[in-house]
Amino acid sequence: MQLFKHFVLVAMIFTAMYADKQRDIMLPDLSVRLLDGKQVRLSALLEEGPLLVSFWATWCAPCKKEMIFLEEFHQKYNENSFRVLAISTDSPKSMSKVKSYIRAKKHTFLVGIDPNQDIAKKMNALLMPTTLILNKDRKVSWYHQGFIPGDEKEIEAQIRAVLYLDQEKAGE
């Protein structure tokens, strides 16, 4: 048990250091295939405002927990030109489960598919879920791996920061 605790601590430190290095990296203008079959470029998704990108899979329990909050944030901040794109990393064999899962949960945010994990690799999505917030310039303003209860507060704080919502209140 002690060894496991040390492993978790080392993993958390590594993740924090790695995540810090992901900030302000400008991503290439990647093309994502959406669940409806259409292709869309990151630049097109970012035209109106910032974008949260979350890499997930149907087999990932923490991903499913995070997606409940992603839907909430999608609904809450959509009027602020904020979008959510959840990219499934399910394999080609399990890709059929993605559409039925999204329908069953009534998620309304954008859903992309990345069956060969090409996009995930380019965005350093090493663990599921990996969540990034991109500003309009395709720069990573926030990067996070994993999801545990309470992370939704940090995600929302980062959304509000990229939308400059808290600064508006401070200036009133």
PDB file of C-alpha atoms in Angstrom:
ATOM      1  CA  MET A   1       0.000   0.000   0.000  1.00  0.00           C
ATOM      2  CA  GLN A   2       2.852   2.382   0.836  1.00  0.00           C
ATOM      3  CA  LEU A   3       4.426   1.738  -2.571  1.00  0.00           C
ATOM      4  CA  PHE A   4       1.103   2.537  -4.253  1.00  0.00           C
ATOM      5  CA  LYS A   5       0.857   5.856  -2.377  1.00  0.00           C
ATOM      6  CA  HIS A   6       4.395   6.774  -3.506  1.00  0.00           C
ATOM      7  CA  PHE A   7       3.519   5.852  -7.083  1.00  0.00           C
ATOM      8  CA  VAL A   8       0.381   8.032  -7.000  1.00  0.00           C
ATOM      9  CA  LEU A   9       2.361  10.947  -5.538  1.00  0.00           C
ATOM     10  CA  VAL A  10       5.080  10.664  -8.197  1.00  0.00           C
ATOM     11  CA  ALA A  11       2.432  10.378 -10.933  1.00  0.00           C
ATOM     12  CA  MET A  12       0.678  13.514  -9.638  1.00  0.00           C
ATOM     13  CA  ILE A  13       3.932  15.492  -9.543  1.00  0.00           C
ATOM     14  CA  PHE A  14       4.870  14.350 -13.064  1.00  0.00           C
ATOM     15  CA  THR A  15       1.393  15.215 -14.371  1.00  0.00           C
ATOM     16  CA  ALA A  16       1.530  18.686 -12.797  1.00  0.00           C
ATOM     17  CA  MET A  17       4.975  19.370 -14.299  1.00  0.00           C
ATOM     18  CA  TYR A  18       3.939  17.997 -17.702  1.00  0.00           C
ATOM     19  CA  ALA A  19       0.667  19.935 -17.723  1.00  0.00           C
ATOM     20  CA  ASP A  20       2.524  23.178 -17.015  1.00  0.00           C
ATOM     21  CA  LYS A  21       4.691  22.594 -20.106  1.00  0.00           C
ATOM     22  CA  GLN A  22       1.559  22.190 -22.256  1.00  0.00           C
ATOM     23  CA  ARG A  23       0.390  25.752 -21.561  1.00  0.00           C
ATOM     24  CA  ASP A  24       0.678  28.341 -24.320  1.00  0.00           C
ATOM     25  CA  ILE A  25       1.603  25.748 -26.948  1.00  0.00           C
ATOM     26  CA  MET A  26       0.022  26.626 -30.274  1.00  0.00           C
ATOM     27  CA  LEU A  27      -1.664  23.591 -31.768  1.00  0.00           C
ATOM     28  CA  PRO A  28      -1.661  22.903 -35.505  1.00  0.00           C
ATOM     29  CA  ASP A  29      -4.968  23.539 -37.275  1.00  0.00           C
ATOM     30  CA  LEU A  30      -6.110  19.946 -36.944  1.00  0.00           C
ATOM     31  CA  SER A  31      -9.135  18.525 -38.708  1.00  0.00           C
ATOM     32  CA  VAL A  32     -11.600  16.527 -36.601  1.00  0.00           C
ATOM     33  CA  ARG A  33     -14.277  14.154 -37.891  1.00  0.00           C
ATOM     34  CA  LEU A  34     -17.516  14.748 -36.021  1.00  0.00           C
ATOM     35  CA  LEU A  35     -19.954  12.032 -35.040  1.00  0.00           C
ATOM     36  CA  ASP A  36     -22.285  13.110 -37.867  1.00  0.00           C
ATOM     37  CA  GLY A  37     -19.491  12.416 -40.397  1.00  0.00           C
ATOM     38  CA  LYS A  38     -18.587  16.047 -41.125  1.00  0.00           C
ATOM     39  CA  GLN A  39     -14.983  17.266 -40.927  1.00  0.00           C
ATOM     40  CA  VAL A  40     -14.222  20.467 -39.027  1.00  0.00           C
ATOM     41  CA  ARG A  41     -10.965  22.322 -38.411  1.00  0.00           C
ATOM     42  CA  LEU A  42      -9.949  23.679 -35.023  1.00  0.00           C
ATOM     43  CA  SER A  43      -9.695  27.163 -36.519  1.00  0.00           C
ATOM     44  CA  ALA A  44     -13.363  27.013 -37.566  1.00  0.00           C
ATOM     45  CA  LEU A  45     -14.443  25.912 -34.089  1.00  0.00           C
ATOM     46  CA  LEU A  46     -12.423  28.736 -32.529  1.00  0.00           C
ATOM     47  CA  GLU A  47     -13.761  31.527 -34.755  1.00  0.00           C
ATOM     48  CA  GLU A  48     -16.406  32.591 -32.247  1.00  0.00           C
ATOM     49  CA  GLY A  49     -14.505  31.925 -29.029  1.00  0.00           C
ATOM     50  CA  PRO A  50     -12.565  29.499 -26.833  1.00  0.00           C
ATOM     51  CA  LEU A  51     -12.987  25.738 -27.000  1.00  0.00           C
ATOM     52  CA  LEU A  52     -12.760  22.991 -24.409  1.00  0.00           C
ATOM     53  CA  VAL A  53     -11.497  19.730 -25.902  1.00  0.00           C
ATOM     54  CA  SER A  54     -11.875  16.556 -23.877  1.00  0.00           C
ATOM     55  CA  PHE A  55     -10.527  13.185 -24.967  1.00  0.00           C
ATOM     56  CA  TRP A  56     -12.647  10.320 -23.669  1.00  0.00           C
ATOM     57  CA  ALA A  57     -13.704   6.726 -24.313  1.00  0.00           C
ATOM     58  CA  THR A  58     -16.838   4.704 -23.624  1.00  0.00           C
ATOM     59  CA  TRP A  59     -14.840   2.344 -21.381  1.00  0.00           C
ATOM     60  CA  CYS A  60     -13.576   5.233 -19.191  1.00  0.00           C
ATOM     61  CA  ALA A  61     -15.668   5.751 -16.023  1.00  0.00           C
ATOM     62  CA  PRO A  62     -13.978   9.060 -15.026  1.00  0.00           C
ATOM     63  CA  CYS A  63     -14.630  10.348 -18.576  1.00  0.00           C
ATOM     64  CA  LYS A  64     -18.332   9.658 -18.212  1.00  0.00           C
ATOM     65  CA  LYS A  65     -18.413  11.518 -14.887  1.00  0.00           C
ATOM     66  CA  GLU A  66     -16.621  14.494 -16.424  1.00  0.00           C
ATOM     67  CA  MET A  67     -19.017  14.553 -19.388  1.00  0.00           C
ATOM     68  CA  ILE A  68     -21.956  15.335 -17.086  1.00  0.00           C
ATOM     69  CA  PHE A  69     -20.188  18.585 -16.169  1.00  0.00           C
ATOM     70  CA  LEU A  70     -19.069  19.231 -19.749  1.00  0.00           C
ATOM     71  CA  GLU A  71     -22.722  19.229 -20.785  1.00  0.00           C
ATOM     72  CA  GLU A  72     -23.501  21.630 -17.955  1.00  0.00           C
ATOM     73  CA  PHE A  73     -20.673  23.973 -19.017  1.00  0.00           C
ATOM     74  CA  HIS A  74     -21.732  23.708 -22.665  1.00  0.00           C
ATOM     75  CA  GLN A  75     -25.232  24.843 -21.729  1.00  0.00           C
ATOM     76  CA  LYS A  76     -24.092  27.524 -19.273  1.00  0.00           C
ATOM     77  CA  TYR A  77     -21.371  29.204 -21.368  1.00  0.00           C
ATOM     78  CA  ASN A  78     -22.632  28.654 -24.912  1.00  0.00           C
ATOM     79  CA  GLU A  79     -24.036  32.208 -24.973  1.00  0.00           C
ATOM     80  CA  ASN A  80     -20.490  33.427 -24.237  1.00  0.00           C
ATOM     81  CA  SER A  81     -19.296  31.870 -27.537  1.00  0.00           C
ATOM     82  CA  PHE A  82     -17.723  28.958 -25.621  1.00  0.00           C
ATOM     83  CA  ARG A  83     -17.857  25.483 -27.105  1.00  0.00           C
ATOM     84  CA  VAL A  84     -17.187  21.959 -25.910  1.00  0.00           C
ATOM     85  CA  LEU A  85     -15.758  19.256 -28.168  1.00  0.00           C
ATOM     86  CA  ALA A  86     -15.530  15.750 -26.712  1.00  0.00           C
ATOM     87  CA  ILE A  87     -13.332  13.538 -28.893  1.00  0.00           C
ATOM     88  CA  SER A  88     -13.840   9.810 -28.531  1.00  0.00           C
ATOM     89  CA  THR A  89     -10.705   7.700 -28.664  1.00  0.00           C
ATOM     90  CA  ASP A  90     -12.661   4.458 -28.887  1.00  0.00           C
ATOM     91  CA  SER A  91     -11.194   1.901 -31.273  1.00  0.00           C
ATOM     92  CA  PRO A  92     -12.825   1.262 -34.640  1.00  0.00           C
ATOM     93  CA  LYS A  93     -14.422  -1.880 -33.120  1.00  0.00           C
ATOM     94  CA  SER A  94     -16.109   0.021 -30.277  1.00  0.00           C
ATOM     95  CA  MET A  95     -16.908   3.195 -32.252  1.00  0.00           C
ATOM     96  CA  SER A  96     -20.540   2.074 -32.682  1.00  0.00           C
ATOM     97  CA  LYS A  97     -21.034   2.459 -28.909  1.00  0.00           C
ATOM     98  CA  VAL A  98     -20.160   6.161 -29.050  1.00  0.00           C
ATOM     99  CA  LYS A  99     -23.244   7.376 -30.917  1.00  0.00           C
ATOM    100  CA  SER A 100     -25.647   5.341 -28.766  1.00  0.00           C
ATOM    101  CA  TYR A 101     -23.947   6.525 -25.553  1.00  0.00           C
ATOM    102  CA  ILE A 102     -24.154  10.201 -26.573  1.00  0.00           C
ATOM    103  CA  ARG A 103     -27.818   9.801 -27.561  1.00  0.00           C
ATOM    104  CA  ALA A 104     -28.700   7.967 -24.349  1.00  0.00           C
ATOM    105  CA  LYS A 105     -27.124  10.679 -22.202  1.00  0.00           C
ATOM    106  CA  LYS A 106     -28.645  13.444 -24.369  1.00  0.00           C
ATOM    107  CA  HIS A 107     -25.346  15.304 -24.656  1.00  0.00           C
ATOM    108  CA  THR A 108     -25.644  18.315 -26.951  1.00  0.00           C
ATOM    109  CA  PHE A 109     -21.995  19.397 -27.205  1.00  0.00           C
ATOM    110  CA  LEU A 110     -19.909  18.575 -30.269  1.00  0.00           C
ATOM    111  CA  VAL A 111     -18.565  15.033 -30.431  1.00  0.00           C
ATOM    112  CA  GLY A 112     -15.561  14.078 -32.525  1.00  0.00           C
ATOM    113  CA  ILE A 113     -14.103  10.668 -33.244  1.00  0.00           C
ATOM    114  CA  ASP A 114     -10.444   9.701 -33.252  1.00  0.00           C
ATOM    115  CA  PRO A 115     -10.407   5.894 -33.653  1.00  0.00           C
ATOM    116  CA  ASN A 116      -6.678   5.706 -34.383  1.00  0.00           C
ATOM    117  CA  GLN A 117      -5.829   8.325 -31.730  1.00  0.00           C
ATOM    118  CA  ASP A 118      -3.983  10.493 -34.248  1.00  0.00           C
ATOM    119  CA  ILE A 119      -5.424  13.730 -32.831  1.00  0.00           C
ATOM    120  CA  ALA A 120      -4.988  12.538 -29.242  1.00  0.00           C
ATOM    121  CA  LYS A 121      -1.282  11.955 -29.878  1.00  0.00           C
ATOM    122  CA  LYS A 122      -0.855  15.409 -31.446  1.00  0.00           C
ATOM    123  CA  MET A 123      -2.528  17.001 -28.410  1.00  0.00           C
ATOM    124  CA  ASN A 124      -0.595  14.870 -25.882  1.00  0.00           C
ATOM    125  CA  ALA A 125      -3.740  13.204 -24.586  1.00  0.00           C
ATOM    126  CA  LEU A 126      -1.904  10.434 -22.783  1.00  0.00           C
ATOM    127  CA  LEU A 127      -4.550   9.531 -20.195  1.00  0.00           C
ATOM    128  CA  MET A 128      -8.338   9.481 -20.335  1.00  0.00           C
ATOM    129  CA  PRO A 129      -9.834  11.925 -19.892  1.00  0.00           C
ATOM    130  CA  THR A 130      -7.441  14.626 -21.025  1.00  0.00           C
ATOM    131  CA  THR A 131      -9.001  18.071 -21.085  1.00  0.00           C
ATOM    132  CA  LEU A 132      -7.612  21.166 -22.794  1.00  0.00           C
ATOM    133  CA  ILE A 133      -8.972  24.655 -23.091  1.00  0.00           C
ATOM    134  CA  LEU A 134      -7.877  26.462 -26.244  1.00  0.00           C
ATOM    135  CA  ASN A 135      -8.050  30.208 -26.766  1.00  0.00           C
ATOM    136  CA  LYS A 136      -9.010  31.712 -30.122  1.00  0.00           C
ATOM    137  CA  ASP A 137      -5.344  31.591 -31.280  1.00  0.00           C
ATOM    138  CA  ARG A 138      -5.259  27.766 -30.882  1.00  0.00           C
ATOM    139  CA  LYS A 139      -3.020  28.148 -27.849  1.00  0.00           C
ATOM    140  CA  VAL A 140      -3.512  25.811 -24.903  1.00  0.00           C
ATOM    141  CA  SER A 141      -4.588  27.939 -21.952  1.00  0.00           C
ATOM    142  CA  TRP A 142      -5.224  24.947 -19.677  1.00  0.00           C
ATOM    143  CA  TYR A 143      -4.311  21.248 -19.774  1.00  0.00           C
ATOM    144  CA  HIS A 144      -5.434  18.540 -17.353  1.00  0.00           C
ATOM    145  CA  GLN A 145      -5.291  14.757 -17.250  1.00  0.00           C
ATOM    146  CA  GLY A 146      -7.740  12.539 -15.383  1.00  0.00           C
ATOM    147  CA  PHE A 147     -10.915  13.429 -13.517  1.00  0.00           C
ATOM    148  CA  ILE A 148     -11.822  13.061  -9.878  1.00  0.00           C
ATOM    149  CA  PRO A 149     -14.819  14.606  -8.112  1.00  0.00           C
ATOM    150  CA  GLY A 150     -14.041  18.257  -7.481  1.00  0.00           C
ATOM    151  CA  ASP A 151     -12.111  18.736 -10.748  1.00  0.00           C
ATOM    152  CA  GLU A 152     -15.266  20.266 -12.224  1.00  0.00           C
ATOM    153  CA  LYS A 153     -14.688  23.345 -10.043  1.00  0.00           C
ATOM    154  CA  GLU A 154     -11.233  23.867 -11.544  1.00  0.00           C
ATOM    155  CA  ILE A 155     -12.561  23.262 -15.069  1.00  0.00           C
ATOM    156  CA  GLU A 156     -15.249  25.896 -14.571  1.00  0.00           C
ATOM    157  CA  ALA A 157     -12.728  28.337 -13.075  1.00  0.00           C
ATOM    158  CA  GLN A 158     -10.526  27.870 -16.162  1.00  0.00           C
ATOM    159  CA  ILE A 159     -13.513  28.374 -18.487  1.00  0.00           C
ATOM    160  CA  ARG A 160     -14.426  31.585 -16.673  1.00  0.00           C
ATOM    161  CA  ALA A 161     -10.788  32.737 -16.878  1.00  0.00           C
ATOM    162  CA  VAL A 162     -10.503  32.163 -20.651  1.00  0.00           C
ATOM    163  CA  LEU A 163     -13.818  34.012 -21.101  1.00  0.00           C
ATOM    164  CA  TYR A 164     -12.620  36.838 -18.803  1.00  0.00           C
ATOM    165  CA  LEU A 165     -15.874  36.558 -16.825  1.00  0.00           C
ATOM    166  CA  ASP A 166     -14.454  37.045 -13.336  1.00  0.00           C
ATOM    167  CA  GLN A 167     -12.400  40.057 -14.442  1.00  0.00           C
ATOM    168  CA  GLU A 168     -15.593  41.763 -15.644  1.00  0.00           C
ATOM    169  CA  LYS A 169     -17.141  41.393 -12.187  1.00  0.00           C
ATOM    170  CA  ALA A 170     -13.963  42.647 -10.499  1.00  0.00           C
ATOM    171  CA  GLY A 171     -13.998  45.769 -12.681  1.00  0.00           C
ATOM    172  CA  GLU A 172     -17.639  46.668 -11.900  1.00  0.00           C
TER     173      GLU A 172
END
